[in-house]
Amino acid sequence: MRALCWNGVNDLRVETVPDPEIVNPRDAILRVTMSTTCGSDLHFIDGYIPTMRQGDVIGHEFMGEVVDVGPGVNKIKKGDRVVTPSFVCCGECWYCRNDLWSLCDNTNPNPELQEPLFGYPTAGIYGYTHAFGGYAGSHAQYIRVPHADVDCFQVPEGLRNEQVVFLSDAVTTGYMGADFCGLKGGETVAVWGCGGVGLMAQRSAYLLGAARVIAIDRFPERLRAAREHAGAETIDYTAVDSVTETLKEMTGGRGPDACIDAVGMEAHGTGIGYAYDRAKQALRLHTDRG
Amino acid sequence: MNETAPPVSTARKSAVNIGTLERVGSATLGILLLLKGLKRRSIVGTAVAFAGGKLLYRGVSGHSRLYGAVGASTANEEKDDGVVDVHPSITIAKSPDELYRAWKDPENLTRIVAHFAEVTASGEARTHWSVKNPFGKNIEWEAQVVEDRPGEFLHWQSNPGAPWPNDGSVSFSPGPAEWSTVVTLQFRFDPPGGDVSGLVLRRLRFVPRTLATKALRRFKSLMEAGEIPTLRNNSAARTGALANAF
């Protein structure tokens, strides 16, 4: 089959790779019908995250039609239209049972790559470096999905593919950001970033009870999307002296009740803070510790 | 008659005085420089290769003359030399009985340690082990179960004459809440002095510990999720035996 492969830093190529096969009884094979990009893909494409190998198939936000199932699959059937999350999850470990799916104990074939850094491995992710499992990704014609009964969600009739594909990543990530805010109703939430995840976070904040959502970005089309699709108020950070002061002015000096960062590793900014960030980015020294 | 004084011990001169992480870094950098230097056939290349060789030796032996001369040491003496004795544990969401029976099944054991060994049943409570040493050569031995407490504990030992005498045990005890078991693996090996590859493993102790921890993770995945996560037949634009190794 044809697939989009990482060939080196900023070197992506469409190559011919072997078709996926059923390996374990709980596997399914999907014919990928939609696969989208994610801002986080930039991190390994640009070389910020190590452990990619030349020839890795990328892509982790997708949906498809089931074309084959292993003997241990009971709920999902051939022909089903399904959406699958980016993370591979077993459904049986303590983390899965406690809704901490991205920490699944049983889906990372290379736990030793993350243990020195984090102490424990995360779950595996499709198409996202060997530290995160090394599974072939979804920018391909077909993909192998382990634990299909747990990880494949059947799409109800009447919903278009475009309406559901983002449940694979952007919606759930943005929703989780809003969920973390612990909203009780009536709050003001500020969201940095009006990309895919940012817009979902803004919408989710409203769904979870926020009264006002203030979205921050610099690209006019993204700010417009935030206003028109998410219903947010917007701040163009290149057009104001200080985002902090602007937020305070908009909220009677209190500032937002909760903040969501939907920008991440390769942030852009202005002033001295940005110069510092750029230096760290260039030296690949950007860490969780700031 | 004068009694000659016993010879001054040379043990201190060759003692390990470099910490493990530093040794790994030294050896890695050493190999890289050695290879680079050898590719460049010139005076500079020779110098680079020589430096690489020194760094590699330093990493593998664990001894730095410079450190020794100034009395410095980055090694933790207790941890960096001596027998390898690792004892990782993991918590699995199954009962002790179920895990005990599963561990005893040679087919399961084969899968659990497949990342570094080939194991086959070779008799009543006996298994045959084949491991590739760091230099690619097969090391083989028989392991005999010497203690067996159903649902609780298994203890095995390598046969006399095994090239890397080793000793291991696994215990199963109730974990937190009712649903879990704490599985603790204890593994000890002490290769004889002349065995270079055993020496390498002994000095890079994190390797046996990582292998043992991974065996426990594989056991956990097998028992909880019904399968060990794998990249077998993973689609990639690569060919060859190492296409899906990392």
mmCIF file with all atom_site columns, C-alpha atoms in Angstrom, chain B residues 39-197:
data_model
loop_
_atom_site.group_PDB
_atom_site.id
_atom_site.type_symbol
_atom_site.label_atom_id
_atom_site.label_alt_id
_atom_site.label_comp_id
_atom_site.label_asym_id
_atom_site.label_entity_id
_atom_site.label_seq_id
_atom_site.pdbx_PDB_ins_code
_atom_site.Cartn_x
_atom_site.Cartn_y
_atom_site.Cartn_z
_atom_site.occupancy
_atom_site.B_iso_or_equiv
_atom_site.pdbx_formal_charge
_atom_site.auth_seq_id
_atom_site.auth_comp_id
_atom_site.auth_asym_id
_atom_site.auth_atom_id
_atom_site.pdbx_PDB_model_num
ATOM 1   C CA . LYS B 1 39  ? 37.265 6.044   8.470  1.00 0.00 ? 39  LYS B CA 1
ATOM 2   C CA . ARG B 1 40  ? 39.546 9.030   8.104  1.00 0.00 ? 40  ARG B CA 1
ATOM 3   C CA . ARG B 1 41  ? 42.890 7.602   7.123  1.00 0.00 ? 41  ARG B CA 1
ATOM 4   C CA . SER B 1 42  ? 45.140 10.443  8.225  1.00 0.00 ? 42  SER B CA 1
ATOM 5   C CA . ILE B 1 43  ? 47.116 11.651  11.203 1.00 0.00 ? 43  ILE B CA 1
ATOM 6   C CA . VAL B 1 44  ? 44.044 13.437  12.521 1.00 0.00 ? 44  VAL B CA 1
ATOM 7   C CA . GLY B 1 45  ? 42.006 10.287  11.991 1.00 0.00 ? 45  GLY B CA 1
ATOM 8   C CA . THR B 1 46  ? 44.495 8.240   13.939 1.00 0.00 ? 46  THR B CA 1
ATOM 9   C CA . ALA B 1 47  ? 44.447 10.717  16.784 1.00 0.00 ? 47  ALA B CA 1
ATOM 10  C CA . VAL B 1 48  ? 40.663 10.694  16.864 1.00 0.00 ? 48  VAL B CA 1
ATOM 11  C CA . ALA B 1 49  ? 40.570 6.906   16.808 1.00 0.00 ? 49  ALA B CA 1
ATOM 12  C CA . PHE B 1 50  ? 43.135 6.766   19.602 1.00 0.00 ? 50  PHE B CA 1
ATOM 13  C CA . ALA B 1 51  ? 41.060 9.132   21.732 1.00 0.00 ? 51  ALA B CA 1
ATOM 14  C CA . GLY B 1 52  ? 38.002 7.043   20.957 1.00 0.00 ? 52  GLY B CA 1
ATOM 15  C CA . GLY B 1 53  ? 39.796 3.897   21.990 1.00 0.00 ? 53  GLY B CA 1
ATOM 16  C CA . LYS B 1 54  ? 40.838 5.456   25.285 1.00 0.00 ? 54  LYS B CA 1
ATOM 17  C CA . LEU B 1 55  ? 37.283 6.577   26.000 1.00 0.00 ? 55  LEU B CA 1
ATOM 18  C CA . LEU B 1 56  ? 35.923 3.149   25.116 1.00 0.00 ? 56  LEU B CA 1
ATOM 19  C CA . TYR B 1 57  ? 38.411 1.429   27.398 1.00 0.00 ? 57  TYR B CA 1
ATOM 20  C CA . ARG B 1 58  ? 37.576 3.854   30.144 1.00 0.00 ? 58  ARG B CA 1
ATOM 21  C CA . GLY B 1 59  ? 33.887 3.114   29.770 1.00 0.00 ? 59  GLY B CA 1
ATOM 22  C CA . VAL B 1 60  ? 34.210 -0.636  29.681 1.00 0.00 ? 60  VAL B CA 1
ATOM 23  C CA . SER B 1 61  ? 36.797 -0.988  32.434 1.00 0.00 ? 61  SER B CA 1
ATOM 24  C CA . GLY B 1 62  ? 35.285 1.624   34.686 1.00 0.00 ? 62  GLY B CA 1
ATOM 25  C CA . HIS B 1 63  ? 38.718 2.786   35.734 1.00 0.00 ? 63  HIS B CA 1
ATOM 26  C CA . SER B 1 64  ? 40.208 6.214   35.125 1.00 0.00 ? 64  SER B CA 1
ATOM 27  C CA . ARG B 1 65  ? 43.903 6.709   35.848 1.00 0.00 ? 65  ARG B CA 1
ATOM 28  C CA . LEU B 1 66  ? 43.291 10.416  36.136 1.00 0.00 ? 66  LEU B CA 1
ATOM 29  C CA . TYR B 1 67  ? 40.608 9.935   38.758 1.00 0.00 ? 67  TYR B CA 1
ATOM 30  C CA . GLY B 1 68  ? 42.771 7.415   40.523 1.00 0.00 ? 68  GLY B CA 1
ATOM 31  C CA . ALA B 1 69  ? 45.721 9.802   40.551 1.00 0.00 ? 69  ALA B CA 1
ATOM 32  C CA . VAL B 1 70  ? 43.735 12.577  42.211 1.00 0.00 ? 70  VAL B CA 1
ATOM 33  C CA . GLY B 1 71  ? 41.766 10.246  44.421 1.00 0.00 ? 71  GLY B CA 1
ATOM 34  C CA . ALA B 1 72  ? 38.421 11.058  42.815 1.00 0.00 ? 72  ALA B CA 1
ATOM 35  C CA . SER B 1 73  ? 35.629 8.665   42.090 1.00 0.00 ? 73  SER B CA 1
ATOM 36  C CA . THR B 1 74  ? 32.207 9.084   40.532 1.00 0.00 ? 74  THR B CA 1
ATOM 37  C CA . ALA B 1 75  ? 31.380 5.458   41.154 1.00 0.00 ? 75  ALA B CA 1
ATOM 38  C CA . ASN B 1 76  ? 29.066 4.135   43.783 1.00 0.00 ? 76  ASN B CA 1
ATOM 39  C CA . GLU B 1 77  ? 31.293 1.255   44.783 1.00 0.00 ? 77  GLU B CA 1
ATOM 40  C CA . GLU B 1 78  ? 28.573 -0.945  46.131 1.00 0.00 ? 78  GLU B CA 1
ATOM 41  C CA . LYS B 1 79  ? 26.426 -0.609  43.082 1.00 0.00 ? 79  LYS B CA 1
ATOM 42  C CA . ASP B 1 80  ? 28.925 -0.574  40.261 1.00 0.00 ? 80  ASP B CA 1
ATOM 43  C CA . ASP B 1 81  ? 30.787 -3.823  40.689 1.00 0.00 ? 81  ASP B CA 1
ATOM 44  C CA . GLY B 1 82  ? 30.080 -7.318  41.854 1.00 0.00 ? 82  GLY B CA 1
ATOM 45  C CA . VAL B 1 83  ? 27.302 -9.750  41.059 1.00 0.00 ? 83  VAL B CA 1
ATOM 46  C CA . VAL B 1 84  ? 24.232 -8.660  39.201 1.00 0.00 ? 84  VAL B CA 1
ATOM 47  C CA . ASP B 1 85  ? 21.269 -8.880  41.513 1.00 0.00 ? 85  ASP B CA 1
ATOM 48  C CA . VAL B 1 86  ? 18.072 -7.312  40.298 1.00 0.00 ? 86  VAL B CA 1
ATOM 49  C CA . HIS B 1 87  ? 14.630 -7.461  41.878 1.00 0.00 ? 87  HIS B CA 1
ATOM 50  C CA . PRO B 1 88  ? 11.975 -5.479  40.010 1.00 0.00 ? 88  PRO B CA 1
ATOM 51  C CA . SER B 1 89  ? 8.330  -5.850  40.859 1.00 0.00 ? 89  SER B CA 1
ATOM 52  C CA . ILE B 1 90  ? 5.081  -5.074  39.105 1.00 0.00 ? 90  ILE B CA 1
ATOM 53  C CA . THR B 1 91  ? 1.399  -5.090  40.032 1.00 0.00 ? 91  THR B CA 1
ATOM 54  C CA . ILE B 1 92  ? -0.935 -7.107  37.823 1.00 0.00 ? 92  ILE B CA 1
ATOM 55  C CA . ALA B 1 93  ? -4.738 -7.117  37.896 1.00 0.00 ? 93  ALA B CA 1
ATOM 56  C CA . LYS B 1 94  ? -5.153 -10.881 38.315 1.00 0.00 ? 94  LYS B CA 1
ATOM 57  C CA . SER B 1 95  ? -5.101 -13.263 41.274 1.00 0.00 ? 95  SER B CA 1
ATOM 58  C CA . PRO B 1 96  ? -1.866 -14.793 42.620 1.00 0.00 ? 96  PRO B CA 1
ATOM 59  C CA . ASP B 1 97  ? -3.049 -18.305 41.700 1.00 0.00 ? 97  ASP B CA 1
ATOM 60  C CA . GLU B 1 98  ? -3.820 -17.381 38.129 1.00 0.00 ? 98  GLU B CA 1
ATOM 61  C CA . LEU B 1 99  ? -0.468 -15.648 37.694 1.00 0.00 ? 99  LEU B CA 1
ATOM 62  C CA . TYR B 1 100 ? 1.453  -18.496 39.326 1.00 0.00 ? 100 TYR B CA 1
ATOM 63  C CA . ARG B 1 101 ? -0.113 -21.029 36.953 1.00 0.00 ? 101 ARG B CA 1
ATOM 64  C CA . ALA B 1 102 ? 0.482  -18.792 33.954 1.00 0.00 ? 102 ALA B CA 1
ATOM 65  C CA . TRP B 1 103 ? 4.157  -18.241 34.849 1.00 0.00 ? 103 TRP B CA 1
ATOM 66  C CA . LYS B 1 104 ? 4.730  -21.997 35.141 1.00 0.00 ? 104 LYS B CA 1
ATOM 67  C CA . ASP B 1 105 ? 3.371  -22.613 31.651 1.00 0.00 ? 105 ASP B CA 1
ATOM 68  C CA . PRO B 1 106 ? 6.490  -22.882 29.425 1.00 0.00 ? 106 PRO B CA 1
ATOM 69  C CA . GLU B 1 107 ? 4.605  -21.427 26.454 1.00 0.00 ? 107 GLU B CA 1
ATOM 70  C CA . ASN B 1 108 ? 3.955  -18.239 28.403 1.00 0.00 ? 108 ASN B CA 1
ATOM 71  C CA . LEU B 1 109 ? 7.492  -18.076 29.737 1.00 0.00 ? 109 LEU B CA 1
ATOM 72  C CA . THR B 1 110 ? 8.795  -18.367 26.187 1.00 0.00 ? 110 THR B CA 1
ATOM 73  C CA . ARG B 1 111 ? 6.811  -15.310 25.151 1.00 0.00 ? 111 ARG B CA 1
ATOM 74  C CA . ILE B 1 112 ? 7.623  -13.307 28.265 1.00 0.00 ? 112 ILE B CA 1
ATOM 75  C CA . VAL B 1 113 ? 11.407 -13.479 27.789 1.00 0.00 ? 113 VAL B CA 1
ATOM 76  C CA . ALA B 1 114 ? 11.415 -13.515 23.991 1.00 0.00 ? 114 ALA B CA 1
ATOM 77  C CA . HIS B 1 115 ? 12.996 -10.060 23.967 1.00 0.00 ? 115 HIS B CA 1
ATOM 78  C CA . PHE B 1 116 ? 16.320 -11.511 25.043 1.00 0.00 ? 116 PHE B CA 1
ATOM 79  C CA . ALA B 1 117 ? 16.154 -15.311 25.350 1.00 0.00 ? 117 ALA B CA 1
ATOM 80  C CA . GLU B 1 118 ? 14.839 -18.483 23.761 1.00 0.00 ? 118 GLU B CA 1
ATOM 81  C CA . VAL B 1 119 ? 13.334 -20.809 26.334 1.00 0.00 ? 119 VAL B CA 1
ATOM 82  C CA . THR B 1 120 ? 12.002 -24.315 25.853 1.00 0.00 ? 120 THR B CA 1
ATOM 83  C CA . ALA B 1 121 ? 10.725 -26.920 28.295 1.00 0.00 ? 121 ALA B CA 1
ATOM 84  C CA . SER B 1 122 ? 13.275 -29.681 28.672 1.00 0.00 ? 122 SER B CA 1
ATOM 85  C CA . GLY B 1 123 ? 11.777 -31.890 31.344 1.00 0.00 ? 123 GLY B CA 1
ATOM 86  C CA . GLU B 1 124 ? 9.796  -31.885 34.535 1.00 0.00 ? 124 GLU B CA 1
ATOM 87  C CA . ALA B 1 125 ? 10.327 -28.447 36.066 1.00 0.00 ? 125 ALA B CA 1
ATOM 88  C CA . ARG B 1 126 ? 13.316 -27.868 33.786 1.00 0.00 ? 126 ARG B CA 1
ATOM 89  C CA . THR B 1 127 ? 13.829 -25.299 31.052 1.00 0.00 ? 127 THR B CA 1
ATOM 90  C CA . HIS B 1 128 ? 16.543 -24.802 28.501 1.00 0.00 ? 128 HIS B CA 1
ATOM 91  C CA . TRP B 1 129 ? 17.738 -21.209 27.996 1.00 0.00 ? 129 TRP B CA 1
ATOM 92  C CA . SER B 1 130 ? 19.623 -19.683 25.095 1.00 0.00 ? 130 SER B CA 1
ATOM 93  C CA . VAL B 1 131 ? 20.719 -16.055 25.333 1.00 0.00 ? 131 VAL B CA 1
ATOM 94  C CA . LYS B 1 132 ? 22.810 -14.000 22.959 1.00 0.00 ? 132 LYS B CA 1
ATOM 95  C CA . ASN B 1 133 ? 25.697 -12.405 24.823 1.00 0.00 ? 133 ASN B CA 1
ATOM 96  C CA . PRO B 1 134 ? 26.707 -8.785  24.022 1.00 0.00 ? 134 PRO B CA 1
ATOM 97  C CA . PHE B 1 135 ? 29.023 -10.087 21.294 1.00 0.00 ? 135 PHE B CA 1
ATOM 98  C CA . GLY B 1 136 ? 26.396 -12.189 19.530 1.00 0.00 ? 136 GLY B CA 1
ATOM 99  C CA . LYS B 1 137 ? 27.479 -15.587 20.786 1.00 0.00 ? 137 LYS B CA 1
ATOM 100 C CA . ASN B 1 138 ? 24.924 -18.032 22.215 1.00 0.00 ? 138 ASN B CA 1
ATOM 101 C CA . ILE B 1 139 ? 25.106 -18.728 25.924 1.00 0.00 ? 139 ILE B CA 1
ATOM 102 C CA . GLU B 1 140 ? 23.067 -21.789 26.930 1.00 0.00 ? 140 GLU B CA 1
ATOM 103 C CA . TRP B 1 141 ? 22.090 -23.412 30.192 1.00 0.00 ? 141 TRP B CA 1
ATOM 104 C CA . GLU B 1 142 ? 19.451 -25.516 31.881 1.00 0.00 ? 142 GLU B CA 1
ATOM 105 C CA . ALA B 1 143 ? 17.357 -24.117 34.723 1.00 0.00 ? 143 ALA B CA 1
ATOM 106 C CA . GLN B 1 144 ? 15.854 -26.390 37.349 1.00 0.00 ? 144 GLN B CA 1
ATOM 107 C CA . VAL B 1 145 ? 13.013 -25.414 39.670 1.00 0.00 ? 145 VAL B CA 1
ATOM 108 C CA . VAL B 1 146 ? 14.313 -26.050 43.173 1.00 0.00 ? 146 VAL B CA 1
ATOM 109 C CA . GLU B 1 147 ? 11.434 -24.628 45.205 1.00 0.00 ? 147 GLU B CA 1
ATOM 110 C CA . ASP B 1 148 ? 7.758  -24.422 44.312 1.00 0.00 ? 148 ASP B CA 1
ATOM 111 C CA . ARG B 1 149 ? 5.044  -23.064 46.585 1.00 0.00 ? 149 ARG B CA 1
ATOM 112 C CA . PRO B 1 150 ? 1.826  -23.062 44.512 1.00 0.00 ? 150 PRO B CA 1
ATOM 113 C CA . GLY B 1 151 ? 0.250  -19.650 44.206 1.00 0.00 ? 151 GLY B CA 1
ATOM 114 C CA . GLU B 1 152 ? 3.172  -18.011 46.009 1.00 0.00 ? 152 GLU B CA 1
ATOM 115 C CA . PHE B 1 153 ? 6.700  -18.659 44.923 1.00 0.00 ? 153 PHE B CA 1
ATOM 116 C CA . LEU B 1 154 ? 8.994  -20.319 42.403 1.00 0.00 ? 154 LEU B CA 1
ATOM 117 C CA . HIS B 1 155 ? 12.756 -20.594 42.670 1.00 0.00 ? 155 HIS B CA 1
ATOM 118 C CA . TRP B 1 156 ? 15.062 -21.929 39.966 1.00 0.00 ? 156 TRP B CA 1
ATOM 119 C CA . GLN B 1 157 ? 18.785 -22.337 39.498 1.00 0.00 ? 157 GLN B CA 1
ATOM 120 C CA . SER B 1 158 ? 21.046 -22.930 36.557 1.00 0.00 ? 158 SER B CA 1
ATOM 121 C CA . ASN B 1 159 ? 22.611 -26.377 36.277 1.00 0.00 ? 159 ASN B CA 1
ATOM 122 C CA . PRO B 1 160 ? 26.139 -26.867 37.609 1.00 0.00 ? 160 PRO B CA 1
ATOM 123 C CA . GLY B 1 161 ? 28.626 -26.000 34.912 1.00 0.00 ? 161 GLY B CA 1
ATOM 124 C CA . ALA B 1 162 ? 26.450 -23.339 33.310 1.00 0.00 ? 162 ALA B CA 1
ATOM 125 C CA . PRO B 1 163 ? 28.633 -20.637 31.688 1.00 0.00 ? 163 PRO B CA 1
ATOM 126 C CA . TRP B 1 164 ? 26.827 -17.852 33.552 1.00 0.00 ? 164 TRP B CA 1
ATOM 127 C CA . PRO B 1 165 ? 25.680 -19.340 36.862 1.00 0.00 ? 165 PRO B CA 1
ATOM 128 C CA . ASN B 1 166 ? 22.371 -17.758 37.716 1.00 0.00 ? 166 ASN B CA 1
ATOM 129 C CA . ASP B 1 167 ? 19.587 -17.993 40.184 1.00 0.00 ? 167 ASP B CA 1
ATOM 130 C CA . GLY B 1 168 ? 16.097 -16.593 40.009 1.00 0.00 ? 168 GLY B CA 1
ATOM 131 C CA . SER B 1 169 ? 12.819 -16.510 41.809 1.00 0.00 ? 169 SER B CA 1
ATOM 132 C CA . VAL B 1 170 ? 9.375  -15.049 41.321 1.00 0.00 ? 170 VAL B CA 1
ATOM 133 C CA . SER B 1 171 ? 6.926  -14.370 44.108 1.00 0.00 ? 171 SER B CA 1
ATOM 134 C CA . PHE B 1 172 ? 3.206  -13.651 43.937 1.00 0.00 ? 172 PHE B CA 1
ATOM 135 C CA . SER B 1 173 ? 1.610  -11.791 46.819 1.00 0.00 ? 173 SER B CA 1
ATOM 136 C CA . PRO B 1 174 ? -1.737 -9.996  47.154 1.00 0.00 ? 174 PRO B CA 1
ATOM 137 C CA . GLY B 1 175 ? -1.593 -6.388  46.003 1.00 0.00 ? 175 GLY B CA 1
ATOM 138 C CA . PRO B 1 176 ? -3.683 -3.346  46.881 1.00 0.00 ? 176 PRO B CA 1
ATOM 139 C CA . ALA B 1 177 ? -7.433 -3.895  46.793 1.00 0.00 ? 177 ALA B CA 1
ATOM 140 C CA . GLU B 1 178 ? -8.720 -7.361  46.047 1.00 0.00 ? 178 GLU B CA 1
ATOM 141 C CA . TRP B 1 179 ? -8.058 -7.381  42.396 1.00 0.00 ? 179 TRP B CA 1
ATOM 142 C CA . SER B 1 180 ? -4.318 -7.383  42.150 1.00 0.00 ? 180 SER B CA 1
ATOM 143 C CA . THR B 1 181 ? -1.091 -9.274  42.745 1.00 0.00 ? 181 THR B CA 1
ATOM 144 C CA . VAL B 1 182 ? 2.399  -7.945  43.315 1.00 0.00 ? 182 VAL B CA 1
ATOM 145 C CA . VAL B 1 183 ? 4.820  -10.021 41.263 1.00 0.00 ? 183 VAL B CA 1
ATOM 146 C CA . THR B 1 184 ? 8.456  -9.714  42.282 1.00 0.00 ? 184 THR B CA 1
ATOM 147 C CA . LEU B 1 185 ? 11.222 -11.164 40.176 1.00 0.00 ? 185 LEU B CA 1
ATOM 148 C CA . GLN B 1 186 ? 14.612 -11.700 41.738 1.00 0.00 ? 186 GLN B CA 1
ATOM 149 C CA . PHE B 1 187 ? 17.436 -12.533 39.407 1.00 0.00 ? 187 PHE B CA 1
ATOM 150 C CA . ARG B 1 188 ? 21.081 -12.965 40.228 1.00 0.00 ? 188 ARG B CA 1
ATOM 151 C CA . PHE B 1 189 ? 24.007 -13.867 38.052 1.00 0.00 ? 189 PHE B CA 1
ATOM 152 C CA . ASP B 1 190 ? 27.728 -13.935 38.535 1.00 0.00 ? 190 ASP B CA 1
ATOM 153 C CA . PRO B 1 191 ? 29.718 -14.800 35.449 1.00 0.00 ? 191 PRO B CA 1
ATOM 154 C CA . PRO B 1 192 ? 33.214 -16.152 36.106 1.00 0.00 ? 192 PRO B CA 1
ATOM 155 C CA . GLY B 1 193 ? 36.110 -13.696 35.937 1.00 0.00 ? 193 GLY B CA 1
ATOM 156 C CA . GLY B 1 194 ? 37.472 -14.616 32.535 1.00 0.00 ? 194 GLY B CA 1
ATOM 157 C CA . ASP B 1 195 ? 34.200 -14.149 30.695 1.00 0.00 ? 195 ASP B CA 1
ATOM 158 C CA . VAL B 1 196 ? 34.423 -10.799 28.917 1.00 0.00 ? 196 VAL B CA 1
ATOM 159 C CA . SER B 1 197 ? 30.809 -10.591 27.863 1.00 0.00 ? 197 SER B CA 1
#
